[in-house]
CSV table of C-alpha atoms in Angstrom, one decimal:
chain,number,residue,atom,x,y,z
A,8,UNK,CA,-20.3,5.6,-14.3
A,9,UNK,CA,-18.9,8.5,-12.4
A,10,UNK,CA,-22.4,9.3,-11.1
A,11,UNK,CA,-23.4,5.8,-10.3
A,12,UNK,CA,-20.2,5.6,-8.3
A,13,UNK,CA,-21.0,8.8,-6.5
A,14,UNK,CA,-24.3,7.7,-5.8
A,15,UNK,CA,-23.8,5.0,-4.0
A,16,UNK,CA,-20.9,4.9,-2.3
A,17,UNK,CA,-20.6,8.3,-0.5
A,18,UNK,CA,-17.0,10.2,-0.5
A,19,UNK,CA,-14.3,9.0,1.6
A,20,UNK,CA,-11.6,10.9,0.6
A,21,UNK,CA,-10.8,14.2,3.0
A,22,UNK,CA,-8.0,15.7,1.1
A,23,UNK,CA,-4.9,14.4,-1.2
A,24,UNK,CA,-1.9,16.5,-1.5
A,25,UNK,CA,0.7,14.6,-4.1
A,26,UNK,CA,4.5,15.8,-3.9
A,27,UNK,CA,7.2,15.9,-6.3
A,28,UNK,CA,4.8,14.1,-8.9
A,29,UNK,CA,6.3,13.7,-12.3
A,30,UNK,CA,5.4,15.6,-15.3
A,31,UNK,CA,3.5,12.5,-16.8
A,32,UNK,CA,1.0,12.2,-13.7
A,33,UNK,CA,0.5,15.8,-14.4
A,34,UNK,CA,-1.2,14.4,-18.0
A,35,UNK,CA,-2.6,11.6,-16.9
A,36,UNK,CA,-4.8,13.7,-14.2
A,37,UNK,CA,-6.1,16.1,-16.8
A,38,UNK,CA,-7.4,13.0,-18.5
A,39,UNK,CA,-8.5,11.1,-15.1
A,40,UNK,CA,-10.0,14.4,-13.8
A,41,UNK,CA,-12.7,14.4,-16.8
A,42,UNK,CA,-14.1,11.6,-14.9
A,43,UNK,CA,-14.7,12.8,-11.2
A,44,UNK,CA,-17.2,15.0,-9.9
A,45,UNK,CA,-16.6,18.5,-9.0
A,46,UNK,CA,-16.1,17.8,-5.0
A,47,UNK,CA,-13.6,15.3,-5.4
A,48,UNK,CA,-11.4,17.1,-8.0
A,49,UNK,CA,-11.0,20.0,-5.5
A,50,UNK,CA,-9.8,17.7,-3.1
A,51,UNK,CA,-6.8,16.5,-5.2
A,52,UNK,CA,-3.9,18.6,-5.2
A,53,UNK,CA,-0.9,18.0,-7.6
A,54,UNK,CA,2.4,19.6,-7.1
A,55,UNK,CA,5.5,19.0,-9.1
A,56,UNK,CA,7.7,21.9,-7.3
A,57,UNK,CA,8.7,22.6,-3.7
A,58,UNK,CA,7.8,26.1,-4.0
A,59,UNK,CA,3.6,25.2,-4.6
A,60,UNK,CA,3.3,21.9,-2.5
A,61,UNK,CA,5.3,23.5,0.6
A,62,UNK,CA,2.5,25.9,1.9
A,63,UNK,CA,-0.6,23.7,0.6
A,64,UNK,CA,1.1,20.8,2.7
A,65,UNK,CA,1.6,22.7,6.0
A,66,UNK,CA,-1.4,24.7,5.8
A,67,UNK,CA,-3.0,21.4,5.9
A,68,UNK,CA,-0.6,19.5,8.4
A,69,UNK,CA,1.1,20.6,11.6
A,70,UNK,CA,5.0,20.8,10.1
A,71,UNK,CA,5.8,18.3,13.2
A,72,UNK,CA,4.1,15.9,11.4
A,73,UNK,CA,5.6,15.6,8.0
A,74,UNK,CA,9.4,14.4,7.8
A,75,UNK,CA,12.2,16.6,7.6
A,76,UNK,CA,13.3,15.2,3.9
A,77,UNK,CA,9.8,17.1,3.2
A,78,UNK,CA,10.7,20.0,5.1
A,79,UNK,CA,9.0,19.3,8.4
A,80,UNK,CA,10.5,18.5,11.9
A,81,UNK,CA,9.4,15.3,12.4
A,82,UNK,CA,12.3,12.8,12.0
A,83,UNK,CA,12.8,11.2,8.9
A,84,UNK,CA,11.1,7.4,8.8
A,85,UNK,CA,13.0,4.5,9.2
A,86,UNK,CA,13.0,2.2,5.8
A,87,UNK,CA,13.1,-0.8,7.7
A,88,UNK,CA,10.9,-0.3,10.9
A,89,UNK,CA,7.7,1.0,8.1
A,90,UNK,CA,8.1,-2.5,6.5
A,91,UNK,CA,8.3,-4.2,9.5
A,92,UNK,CA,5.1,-2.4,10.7
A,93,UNK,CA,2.9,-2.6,7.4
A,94,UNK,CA,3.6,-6.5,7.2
A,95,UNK,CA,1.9,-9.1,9.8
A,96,UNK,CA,4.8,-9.5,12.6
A,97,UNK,CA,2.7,-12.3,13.8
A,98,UNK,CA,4.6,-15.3,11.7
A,99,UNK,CA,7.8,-13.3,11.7
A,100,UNK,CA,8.5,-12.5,15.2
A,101,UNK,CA,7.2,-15.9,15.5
A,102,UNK,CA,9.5,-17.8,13.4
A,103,UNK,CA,12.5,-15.4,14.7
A,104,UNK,CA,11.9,-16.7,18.4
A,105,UNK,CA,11.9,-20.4,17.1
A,106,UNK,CA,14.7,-22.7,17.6
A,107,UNK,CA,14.8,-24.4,14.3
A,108,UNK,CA,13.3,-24.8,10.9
A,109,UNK,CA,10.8,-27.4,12.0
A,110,UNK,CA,9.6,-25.3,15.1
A,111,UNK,CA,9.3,-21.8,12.7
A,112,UNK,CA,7.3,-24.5,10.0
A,113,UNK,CA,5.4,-25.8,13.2
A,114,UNK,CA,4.6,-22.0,14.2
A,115,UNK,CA,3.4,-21.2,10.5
A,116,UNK,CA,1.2,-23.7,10.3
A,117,UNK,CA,-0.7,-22.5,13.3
A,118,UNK,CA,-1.1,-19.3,12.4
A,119,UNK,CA,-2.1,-20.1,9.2
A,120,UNK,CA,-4.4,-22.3,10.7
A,121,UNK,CA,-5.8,-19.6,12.7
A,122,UNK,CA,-5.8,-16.9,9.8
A,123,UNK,CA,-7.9,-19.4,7.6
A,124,UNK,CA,-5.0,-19.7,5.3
A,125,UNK,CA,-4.8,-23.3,3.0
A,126,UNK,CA,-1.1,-24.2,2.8
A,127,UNK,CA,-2.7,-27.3,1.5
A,128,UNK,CA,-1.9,-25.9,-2.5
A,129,UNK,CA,-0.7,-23.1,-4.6
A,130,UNK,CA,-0.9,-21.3,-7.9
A,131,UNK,CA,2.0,-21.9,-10.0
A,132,UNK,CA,2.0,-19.6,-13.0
A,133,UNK,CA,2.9,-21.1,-16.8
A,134,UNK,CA,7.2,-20.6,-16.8
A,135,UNK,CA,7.4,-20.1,-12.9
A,136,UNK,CA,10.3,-22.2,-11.3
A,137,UNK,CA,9.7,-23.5,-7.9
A,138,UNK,CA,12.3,-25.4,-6.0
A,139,UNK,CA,10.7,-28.0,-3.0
A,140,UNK,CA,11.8,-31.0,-1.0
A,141,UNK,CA,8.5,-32.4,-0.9
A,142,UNK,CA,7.6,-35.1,-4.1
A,143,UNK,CA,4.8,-32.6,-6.4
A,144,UNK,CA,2.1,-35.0,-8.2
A,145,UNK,CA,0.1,-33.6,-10.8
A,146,UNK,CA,-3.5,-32.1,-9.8
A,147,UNK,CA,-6.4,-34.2,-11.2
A,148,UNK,CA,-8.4,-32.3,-14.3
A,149,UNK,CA,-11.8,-32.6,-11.9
């Protein structure tokens, strides 16, 4: 499987240097290592302690790069603000600038309009509790 992977769909990975990792990743890569070829194991790096991840980590980035909590100059990240940029701030900054419930449910629905996104259903997994102001009739067995 390995081979066929390799094969056909070419390496993407240019280097991974994992930090702090617990013990049981440690075990869990000997085992996961068995699987990869010999170009992509040496691209993996696994450290546990400071002392060996340290100079493999700023040998491969500039130390103004990596935060200070990881012993570089660059300032720390702020929690919040790397949320706030991984999710879509499309709908949110959106439904912020609304006026009211029905303007931010008015705004949604566009954009989920434009996205593609049905608002028409959803799943509701066996035990799940939903709570909704709108009347819920049973889906036809089609």
């Amino acid at each position: 499987m390995a081979s066929t992977d390799s094969d056909h769909y070419p390496e993407r990975l240019g280097m991974l240097i994992v930090i702090n990792a617990p013990s049981m990743l440690s075990v869990a890569w000997k085992v996961v290592k068995g699987f990869l070829d010999d170009v992509t194991k040496a691209k993996i790096k696994i450290f546990s302690k400071e002392s060996e991840w340290k100079p493999v980590l700023f040998d491969a980035i500039d130390p103004d790069q990596v935060p200070i909590m990881y012993g570089g100059t660059a300032p720390n990240p702020d929690i919040g603000e790397a949320i706030k940029a991984m999710n879509n701030n499309d709908i949110e900054e959106s439904v912020e600038n609304s006026g009211d419930i029905a303007d931010a449910e008015a705004v949604a629905e566009d954009i989920a309009k434009e996205e593609g996104i049905d608002l028409t259903s959803v799943d509701i997994a066996l035990n799940d509790t939903i709570s909704t102001d709108t009347p819920v009739t049973k889906a036809s067995d089609e």
